[in-house]
Amino acid sequence: MTQTTADLGPEDRKIITLARSARARNGVPEGAAVRDETGRTYVAGTVALESLNLSALQTAVAMAVASGAKSLEAAAVVTEADAASDADRAAVRDLGGPATPVLVAGPDGELRATVSAG
């Protein structure tokens, strides 16, 4: 059976909602949110500057690191894509480890896939 957003726990649904909100609010291609080992969340959108390009998930991971997070419990990205990119999964893996779940949701907030960062 395929997992849906409704099947997720409240904390995982929360990071999908936050990621979706960031995408809509900022008018960017992707929104992302990560939850650290203390339960704090970090929310970001795509960064597309002339001299700096980061996906939303890379930006959220960077925000967590800059704020002192030691690890990640989960990550979510809201995107038109069907899967998290290798670079996004690598960023999550660097801080959270290979077993950290990456939730991939569509713009409507519906879960498309759950993959490990590894």
Short mmCIF file of N, CA, C and O in Angstrom, two decimals:
data_model
loop_
_atom_site.label_atom_id
_atom_site.label_comp_id
_atom_site.label_asym_id
_atom_site.label_seq_id
_atom_site.Cartn_x
_atom_site.Cartn_y
_atom_site.Cartn_z
N MET A 1 0.83 -1.18 0.00
CA MET A 1 0.00 0.00 0.00
C MET A 1 0.88 1.25 0.00
O MET A 1 1.88 1.33 0.69
N THR A 2 0.50 2.24 -0.78
CA THR A 2 1.24 3.48 -0.87
C THR A 2 0.88 4.39 0.30
O THR A 2 -0.30 4.53 0.65
N GLN A 3 1.89 4.98 0.89
CA GLN A 3 1.66 5.89 2.02
C GLN A 3 1.17 7.23 1.49
O GLN A 3 1.62 7.73 0.46
N THR A 4 0.22 7.84 2.20
CA THR A 4 -0.30 9.15 1.84
C THR A 4 0.05 10.14 2.94
O THR A 4 0.48 9.74 4.03
N THR A 5 -0.18 11.40 2.68
CA THR A 5 0.06 12.43 3.69
C THR A 5 -0.74 12.15 4.95
O THR A 5 -0.25 12.33 6.06
N ALA A 6 -1.96 11.67 4.79
CA ALA A 6 -2.82 11.38 5.94
C ALA A 6 -2.25 10.27 6.82
O ALA A 6 -2.54 10.21 8.02
N ASP A 7 -1.41 9.40 6.25
CA ASP A 7 -0.81 8.31 7.01
C ASP A 7 0.37 8.76 7.87
O ASP A 7 0.82 8.01 8.74
N LEU A 8 0.87 9.95 7.63
CA LEU A 8 2.04 10.46 8.36
C LEU A 8 1.65 10.93 9.75
O LEU A 8 0.51 11.31 10.00
N GLY A 9 2.64 10.98 10.63
CA GLY A 9 2.43 11.54 11.95
C GLY A 9 2.30 13.05 11.86
O GLY A 9 2.65 13.67 10.86
N PRO A 10 1.82 13.68 12.93
CA PRO A 10 1.59 15.13 12.90
C PRO A 10 2.86 15.95 12.65
O PRO A 10 2.80 16.98 11.98
N GLU A 11 4.00 15.51 13.16
CA GLU A 11 5.24 16.28 12.95
C GLU A 11 5.70 16.23 11.50
O GLU A 11 6.23 17.21 10.98
N ASP A 12 5.50 15.09 10.83
CA ASP A 12 5.85 14.99 9.42
C ASP A 12 4.87 15.77 8.55
O ASP A 12 5.27 16.44 7.59
N ARG A 13 3.59 15.73 8.89
CA ARG A 13 2.61 16.55 8.16
C ARG A 13 2.94 18.04 8.33
O ARG A 13 2.79 18.82 7.39
N LYS A 14 3.41 18.41 9.52
CA LYS A 14 3.75 19.81 9.79
C LYS A 14 4.87 20.29 8.87
O LYS A 14 4.77 21.39 8.31
N ILE A 15 5.93 19.49 8.69
CA ILE A 15 7.03 19.99 7.85
C ILE A 15 6.62 20.04 6.38
O ILE A 15 7.10 20.91 5.64
N ILE A 16 5.70 19.17 5.94
CA ILE A 16 5.19 19.30 4.58
C ILE A 16 4.38 20.58 4.44
O ILE A 16 4.54 21.32 3.46
N THR A 17 3.55 20.89 5.42
CA THR A 17 2.75 22.11 5.39
C THR A 17 3.64 23.35 5.39
O THR A 17 3.41 24.29 4.63
N LEU A 18 4.67 23.34 6.22
CA LEU A 18 5.60 24.48 6.25
C LEU A 18 6.33 24.64 4.92
O LEU A 18 6.50 25.76 4.43
N ALA A 19 6.75 23.54 4.32
CA ALA A 19 7.44 23.58 3.04
C ALA A 19 6.51 24.11 1.95
O ALA A 19 6.91 24.95 1.12
N ARG A 20 5.30 23.65 1.97
CA ARG A 20 4.30 24.11 0.98
C ARG A 20 4.05 25.61 1.13
O ARG A 20 3.95 26.34 0.14
N SER A 21 3.95 26.07 2.36
CA SER A 21 3.72 27.50 2.62
C SER A 21 4.89 28.35 2.13
O SER A 21 4.67 29.41 1.56
N ALA A 22 6.11 27.89 2.36
CA ALA A 22 7.29 28.64 1.92
C ALA A 22 7.31 28.77 0.40
O ALA A 22 7.62 29.83 -0.15
N ARG A 23 6.98 27.68 -0.27
CA ARG A 23 6.94 27.69 -1.74
C ARG A 23 5.92 28.70 -2.24
O ARG A 23 6.21 29.52 -3.11
N ALA A 24 4.72 28.65 -1.69
CA ALA A 24 3.65 29.55 -2.13
C ALA A 24 3.94 31.01 -1.77
O ALA A 24 3.76 31.90 -2.60
N ARG A 25 4.36 31.23 -0.54
CA ARG A 25 4.60 32.59 -0.05
C ARG A 25 5.68 33.31 -0.84
O ARG A 25 5.57 34.50 -1.14
N ASN A 26 6.73 32.57 -1.20
CA ASN A 26 7.87 33.19 -1.87
C ASN A 26 7.83 33.05 -3.38
O ASN A 26 8.70 33.58 -4.07
N GLY A 27 6.86 32.32 -3.91
CA GLY A 27 6.74 32.17 -5.36
C GLY A 27 7.95 31.50 -5.98
O GLY A 27 8.40 31.91 -7.05
N VAL A 28 8.48 30.49 -5.30
CA VAL A 28 9.69 29.80 -5.76
C VAL A 28 9.33 28.38 -6.21
O VAL A 28 8.28 27.85 -5.85
N PRO A 29 10.21 27.75 -7.00
CA PRO A 29 9.91 26.41 -7.51
C PRO A 29 9.76 25.34 -6.43
O PRO A 29 9.01 24.38 -6.63
N GLU A 30 10.48 25.49 -5.33
CA GLU A 30 10.43 24.49 -4.27
C GLU A 30 10.39 25.15 -2.90
O GLU A 30 10.95 26.22 -2.70
N GLY A 31 9.75 24.47 -1.97
CA GLY A 31 9.80 24.84 -0.57
C GLY A 31 10.26 23.62 0.20
O GLY A 31 10.02 22.48 -0.22
N ALA A 32 10.95 23.83 1.30
CA ALA A 32 11.45 22.69 2.09
C ALA A 32 11.43 23.04 3.57
O ALA A 32 11.43 24.21 3.95
N ALA A 33 11.42 21.99 4.37
CA ALA A 33 11.52 22.14 5.82
C ALA A 33 12.24 20.92 6.36
O ALA A 33 12.09 19.81 5.83
N VAL A 34 13.04 21.14 7.38
CA VAL A 34 13.72 20.05 8.07
C VAL A 34 13.45 20.17 9.56
O VAL A 34 13.19 21.27 10.07
N ARG A 35 13.49 19.03 10.25
CA ARG A 35 13.30 19.00 11.71
C ARG A 35 14.56 18.43 12.32
O ARG A 35 15.03 17.37 11.92
N ASP A 36 15.13 19.16 13.30
CA ASP A 36 16.37 18.71 13.91
C ASP A 36 16.11 17.79 15.10
O ASP A 36 14.97 17.45 15.41
N GLU A 37 17.19 17.39 15.75
CA GLU A 37 17.12 16.42 16.84
C GLU A 37 16.37 16.93 18.06
O GLU A 37 15.95 16.15 18.91
N THR A 38 16.15 18.24 18.16
CA THR A 38 15.41 18.81 19.28
C THR A 38 13.96 19.12 18.93
O THR A 38 13.21 19.61 19.77
N GLY A 39 13.59 18.88 17.67
CA GLY A 39 12.25 19.18 17.21
C GLY A 39 12.08 20.54 16.57
O GLY A 39 11.00 20.88 16.11
N ARG A 40 13.15 21.34 16.54
CA ARG A 40 13.08 22.64 15.87
C ARG A 40 12.96 22.44 14.37
O ARG A 40 13.53 21.50 13.81
N THR A 41 12.23 23.34 13.71
CA THR A 41 12.09 23.26 12.27
C THR A 41 12.75 24.46 11.60
O THR A 41 12.80 25.55 12.17
N TYR A 42 13.21 24.21 10.39
CA TYR A 42 13.86 25.23 9.57
C TYR A 42 13.19 25.17 8.22
O TYR A 42 13.10 24.10 7.61
N VAL A 43 12.72 26.31 7.73
CA VAL A 43 11.92 26.37 6.51
C VAL A 43 12.62 27.27 5.51
O VAL A 43 13.14 28.33 5.88
N ALA A 44 12.62 26.86 4.24
CA ALA A 44 13.31 27.66 3.22
C ALA A 44 12.68 27.43 1.86
O ALA A 44 11.97 26.45 1.62
N GLY A 45 12.98 28.35 0.97
CA GLY A 45 12.61 28.22 -0.44
C GLY A 45 13.86 28.18 -1.28
O GLY A 45 14.98 28.35 -0.79
N THR A 46 13.68 27.95 -2.55
CA THR A 46 14.78 27.94 -3.51
C THR A 46 15.50 29.29 -3.48
O THR A 46 14.86 30.34 -3.41
N VAL A 47 16.83 29.27 -3.55
CA VAL A 47 17.64 30.48 -3.66
C VAL A 47 18.24 30.49 -5.06
O VAL A 47 18.99 29.58 -5.42
N ALA A 48 17.88 31.49 -5.84
CA ALA A 48 18.38 31.59 -7.21
C ALA A 48 18.90 33.00 -7.45
O ALA A 48 18.17 33.89 -7.90
N LEU A 49 20.17 33.18 -7.09
CA LEU A 49 20.84 34.46 -7.31
C LEU A 49 21.87 34.28 -8.42
O LEU A 49 22.25 33.15 -8.76
N GLU A 50 22.35 35.36 -8.93
CA GLU A 50 23.36 35.27 -9.98
C GLU A 50 24.60 34.52 -9.50
O GLU A 50 25.19 33.72 -10.22
N SER A 51 24.97 34.72 -8.25
CA SER A 51 26.20 34.11 -7.73
C SER A 51 25.95 32.93 -6.79
O SER A 51 26.91 32.32 -6.31
N LEU A 52 24.70 32.59 -6.52
CA LEU A 52 24.41 31.52 -5.57
C LEU A 52 23.11 30.84 -5.94
O LEU A 52 22.06 31.48 -6.06
N ASN A 53 23.18 29.53 -6.12
CA ASN A 53 21.99 28.72 -6.42
C ASN A 53 21.93 27.56 -5.45
O ASN A 53 22.83 26.74 -5.42
N LEU A 54 20.87 27.53 -4.65
CA LEU A 54 20.64 26.44 -3.71
C LEU A 54 19.21 25.98 -3.84
O LEU A 54 18.29 26.80 -3.97
N SER A 55 19.01 24.67 -3.78
CA SER A 55 17.65 24.17 -3.75
C SER A 55 17.05 24.53 -2.39
O SER A 55 17.76 24.89 -1.45
N ALA A 56 15.75 24.41 -2.30
CA ALA A 56 15.08 24.70 -1.03
C ALA A 56 15.58 23.79 0.07
O ALA A 56 15.82 24.24 1.20
N LEU A 57 15.77 22.51 -0.23
CA LEU A 57 16.22 21.57 0.80
C LEU A 57 17.66 21.86 1.23
O LEU A 57 17.98 21.82 2.41
N GLN A 58 18.52 22.20 0.29
CA GLN A 58 19.89 22.58 0.66
C GLN A 58 19.88 23.81 1.55
O GLN A 58 20.63 23.89 2.52
N THR A 59 19.02 24.77 1.24
CA THR A 59 18.93 25.99 2.04
C THR A 59 18.43 25.68 3.45
O THR A 59 18.96 26.20 4.45
N ALA A 60 17.42 24.83 3.57
CA ALA A 60 16.89 24.46 4.89
C ALA A 60 17.95 23.74 5.72
O ALA A 60 18.09 24.01 6.93
N VAL A 61 18.70 22.85 5.09
CA VAL A 61 19.78 22.15 5.82
C VAL A 61 20.84 23.16 6.26
O VAL A 61 21.31 23.12 7.41
N ALA A 62 21.20 24.09 5.38
CA ALA A 62 22.20 25.11 5.74
C ALA A 62 21.70 25.96 6.91
O ALA A 62 22.48 26.30 7.81
N MET A 63 20.43 26.30 6.92
CA MET A 63 19.88 27.07 8.03
C MET A 63 19.96 26.29 9.34
O MET A 63 20.27 26.86 10.39
N ALA A 64 19.68 24.99 9.27
CA ALA A 64 19.77 24.15 10.47
C ALA A 64 21.20 24.11 10.99
O ALA A 64 21.44 24.28 12.19
N VAL A 65 22.15 23.92 10.09
CA VAL A 65 23.57 23.88 10.49
C VAL A 65 23.98 25.22 11.10
O VAL A 65 24.62 25.27 12.15
N ALA A 66 23.60 26.31 10.45
CA ALA A 66 23.97 27.64 10.93
C ALA A 66 23.35 27.95 12.29
O ALA A 66 23.87 28.78 13.04
N SER A 67 22.26 27.27 12.62
CA SER A 67 21.59 27.48 13.90
C SER A 67 22.04 26.50 14.98
O SER A 67 21.50 26.51 16.08
N GLY A 68 22.99 25.65 14.64
CA GLY A 68 23.56 24.76 15.64
C GLY A 68 22.98 23.36 15.70
O GLY A 68 23.28 22.61 16.64
N ALA A 69 22.15 22.97 14.75
CA ALA A 69 21.59 21.62 14.75
C ALA A 69 22.72 20.60 14.63
O ALA A 69 23.68 20.80 13.89
N LYS A 70 22.58 19.51 15.36
CA LYS A 70 23.59 18.44 15.34
C LYS A 70 23.19 17.29 14.43
O LYS A 70 24.03 16.54 13.97
N SER A 71 21.87 17.12 14.21
CA SER A 71 21.38 16.08 13.31
C SER A 71 19.97 16.42 12.89
O SER A 71 19.36 17.35 13.40
N LEU A 72 19.45 15.65 11.95
CA LEU A 72 18.09 15.83 11.46
C LEU A 72 17.26 14.59 11.72
O LEU A 72 17.77 13.48 11.59
N GLU A 73 16.00 14.81 12.06
CA GLU A 73 15.06 13.70 12.22
C GLU A 73 14.32 13.42 10.92
O GLU A 73 13.99 12.28 10.62
N ALA A 74 14.02 14.47 10.15
CA ALA A 74 13.28 14.32 8.90
C ALA A 74 13.42 15.57 8.06
O ALA A 74 13.76 16.65 8.56
N ALA A 75 13.14 15.40 6.76
CA ALA A 75 13.18 16.51 5.82
C ALA A 75 11.99 16.37 4.88
O ALA A 75 11.53 15.26 4.61
N ALA A 76 11.51 17.50 4.38
CA ALA A 76 10.41 17.49 3.41
C ALA A 76 10.69 18.52 2.34
O ALA A 76 11.23 19.60 2.62
N VAL A 77 10.31 18.19 1.12
CA VAL A 77 10.42 19.13 0.01
C VAL A 77 9.11 19.08 -0.77
O VAL A 77 8.55 18.01 -1.00
N VAL A 78 8.61 20.26 -1.12
CA VAL A 78 7.42 20.38 -1.96
C VAL A 78 7.90 20.88 -3.31
O VAL A 78 8.54 21.94 -3.40
N THR A 79 7.62 20.09 -4.33
CA THR A 79 8.19 20.34 -5.64
C THR A 79 7.32 19.76 -6.74
O THR A 79 6.48 18.89 -6.47
N GLU A 80 7.54 20.20 -7.95
CA GLU A 80 6.89 19.60 -9.12
C GLU A 80 7.57 18.29 -9.49
O GLU A 80 6.99 17.45 -10.17
N ALA A 81 8.83 18.12 -9.07
CA ALA A 81 9.60 16.92 -9.41
C ALA A 81 9.02 15.69 -8.72
O ALA A 81 8.34 15.79 -7.70
N ASP A 82 9.31 14.53 -9.28
CA ASP A 82 8.81 13.28 -8.72
C ASP A 82 9.68 12.75 -7.59
O ASP A 82 9.26 11.86 -6.85
N ALA A 83 10.90 13.26 -7.46
CA ALA A 83 11.82 12.74 -6.45
C ALA A 83 12.75 13.84 -5.98
O ALA A 83 12.93 14.86 -6.65
N ALA A 84 13.36 13.60 -4.83
CA ALA A 84 14.39 14.51 -4.32
C ALA A 84 15.67 14.27 -5.13
O ALA A 84 16.00 13.13 -5.45
N SER A 85 16.36 15.33 -5.45
CA SER A 85 17.59 15.20 -6.23
C SER A 85 18.69 14.53 -5.40
O SER A 85 18.63 14.50 -4.16
N ASP A 86 19.69 14.02 -6.09
CA ASP A 86 20.82 13.42 -5.40
C ASP A 86 21.51 14.44 -4.50
O ASP A 86 21.93 14.12 -3.39
N ALA A 87 21.62 15.68 -4.98
CA ALA A 87 22.27 16.74 -4.19
C ALA A 87 21.46 17.05 -2.93
O ALA A 87 22.04 17.27 -1.85
N ASP A 88 20.14 17.05 -3.04
CA ASP A 88 19.29 17.28 -1.87
C ASP A 88 19.45 16.16 -0.85
O ASP A 88 19.59 16.40 0.35
N ARG A 89 19.41 14.93 -1.33
CA ARG A 89 19.56 13.79 -0.43
C ARG A 89 20.93 13.79 0.23
O ARG A 89 21.07 13.47 1.41
N ALA A 90 21.96 14.21 -0.51
CA ALA A 90 23.31 14.28 0.06
C ALA A 90 23.38 15.31 1.17
O ALA A 90 24.01 15.07 2.21
N ALA A 91 22.74 16.47 0.99
CA ALA A 91 22.74 17.51 2.03
C ALA A 91 22.08 17.00 3.30
O ALA A 91 22.59 17.20 4.41
N VAL A 92 20.93 16.32 3.15
CA VAL A 92 20.24 15.75 4.31
C VAL A 92 21.11 14.68 4.95
O VAL A 92 21.24 14.61 6.18
N ARG A 93 21.72 13.84 4.16
CA ARG A 93 22.58 12.76 4.66
C ARG A 93 23.78 13.31 5.44
O ARG A 93 24.15 12.77 6.47
N ASP A 94 24.36 14.41 4.97
CA ASP A 94 25.52 15.01 5.64
C ASP A 94 25.22 15.37 7.09
O ASP A 94 26.06 15.24 7.96
N LEU A 95 24.01 15.84 7.35
CA LEU A 95 23.65 16.25 8.71
C LEU A 95 22.84 15.18 9.44
O LEU A 95 23.03 14.98 10.64
N GLY A 96 21.99 14.48 8.72
CA GLY A 96 21.08 13.56 9.38
C GLY A 96 21.48 12.10 9.34
O GLY A 96 20.99 11.30 10.12
N GLY A 97 22.34 11.75 8.41
CA GLY A 97 22.71 10.35 8.23
C GLY A 97 21.88 9.70 7.13
O GLY A 97 20.86 10.24 6.69
N PRO A 98 22.30 8.52 6.69
CA PRO A 98 21.66 7.88 5.54
C PRO A 98 20.23 7.41 5.77
O PRO A 98 19.47 7.24 4.82
N ALA A 99 19.82 7.20 7.01
CA ALA A 99 18.47 6.71 7.28
C ALA A 99 17.44 7.83 7.43
O ALA A 99 16.24 7.55 7.57
N THR A 100 17.86 9.08 7.40
CA THR A 100 16.92 10.19 7.57
C THR A 100 15.89 10.20 6.45
O THR A 100 16.27 10.21 5.27
N PRO A 101 14.61 10.19 6.78
CA PRO A 101 13.59 10.19 5.73
C PRO A 101 13.47 11.56 5.05
O PRO A 101 13.52 12.60 5.71
N VAL A 102 13.32 11.51 3.73
CA VAL A 102 13.06 12.70 2.94
C VAL A 102 11.66 12.52 2.33
O VAL A 102 11.44 11.61 1.54
N LEU A 103 10.75 13.37 2.74
CA LEU A 103 9.37 13.33 2.26
C LEU A 103 9.25 14.23 1.04
O LEU A 103 9.61 15.41 1.11
N VAL A 104 8.80 13.69 -0.06
CA VAL A 104 8.64 14.46 -1.29
C VAL A 104 7.15 14.61 -1.55
O VAL A 104 6.43 13.62 -1.70
N ALA A 105 6.69 15.86 -1.58
CA ALA A 105 5.27 16.14 -1.79
C ALA A 105 5.10 17.05 -3.00
O ALA A 105 5.98 17.83 -3.35
N GLY A 106 3.94 16.94 -3.62
CA GLY A 106 3.60 17.81 -4.73
C GLY A 106 3.11 19.16 -4.22
O GLY A 106 2.91 19.35 -3.02
N PRO A 107 2.91 20.10 -5.13
CA PRO A 107 2.43 21.43 -4.75
C PRO A 107 1.11 21.41 -3.99
O PRO A 107 0.82 22.33 -3.22
N ASP A 108 0.32 20.34 -4.16
CA ASP A 108 -0.94 20.22 -3.44
C ASP A 108 -0.75 19.69 -2.02
O ASP A 108 -1.70 19.55 -1.27
N GLY A 109 0.50 19.37 -1.65
CA GLY A 109 0.80 18.88 -0.32
C GLY A 109 0.67 17.38 -0.18
O GLY A 109 0.94 16.84 0.90
N GLU A 110 0.28 16.69 -1.24
CA GLU A 110 0.14 15.24 -1.18
C GLU A 110 1.50 14.56 -1.30
O GLU A 110 2.30 14.91 -2.19
N LEU A 111 1.75 13.62 -0.44
CA LEU A 111 2.99 12.87 -0.42
C LEU A 111 3.12 12.05 -1.71
O LEU A 111 2.22 11.32 -2.08
N ARG A 112 4.27 12.21 -2.37
CA ARG A 112 4.56 11.43 -3.58
C ARG A 112 5.49 10.28 -3.28
O ARG A 112 5.40 9.23 -3.89
N ALA A 113 6.43 10.52 -2.36
CA ALA A 113 7.41 9.48 -2.05
C ALA A 113 8.06 9.79 -0.72
O ALA A 113 8.15 10.94 -0.30
N THR A 114 8.53 8.74 -0.07
CA THR A 114 9.40 8.86 1.09
C THR A 114 10.64 8.05 0.77
O THR A 114 10.54 6.86 0.47
N VAL A 115 11.79 8.73 0.78
CA VAL A 115 13.05 8.05 0.48
C VAL A 115 14.02 8.31 1.62
O VAL A 115 13.88 9.26 2.37
N SER A 116 15.02 7.47 1.72
CA SER A 116 16.06 7.72 2.71
C SER A 116 17.09 8.65 2.10
O SER A 116 17.25 8.71 0.88
N ALA A 117 17.78 9.37 2.97
CA ALA A 117 18.82 10.29 2.49
C ALA A 117 20.01 9.52 1.92
O ALA A 117 20.76 10.05 1.12
N GLY A 118 20.17 8.26 2.35
CA GLY A 118 21.29 7.45 1.94
C GLY A 118 21.17 6.94 0.57
O GLY A 118 21.97 6.60 -0.17
#
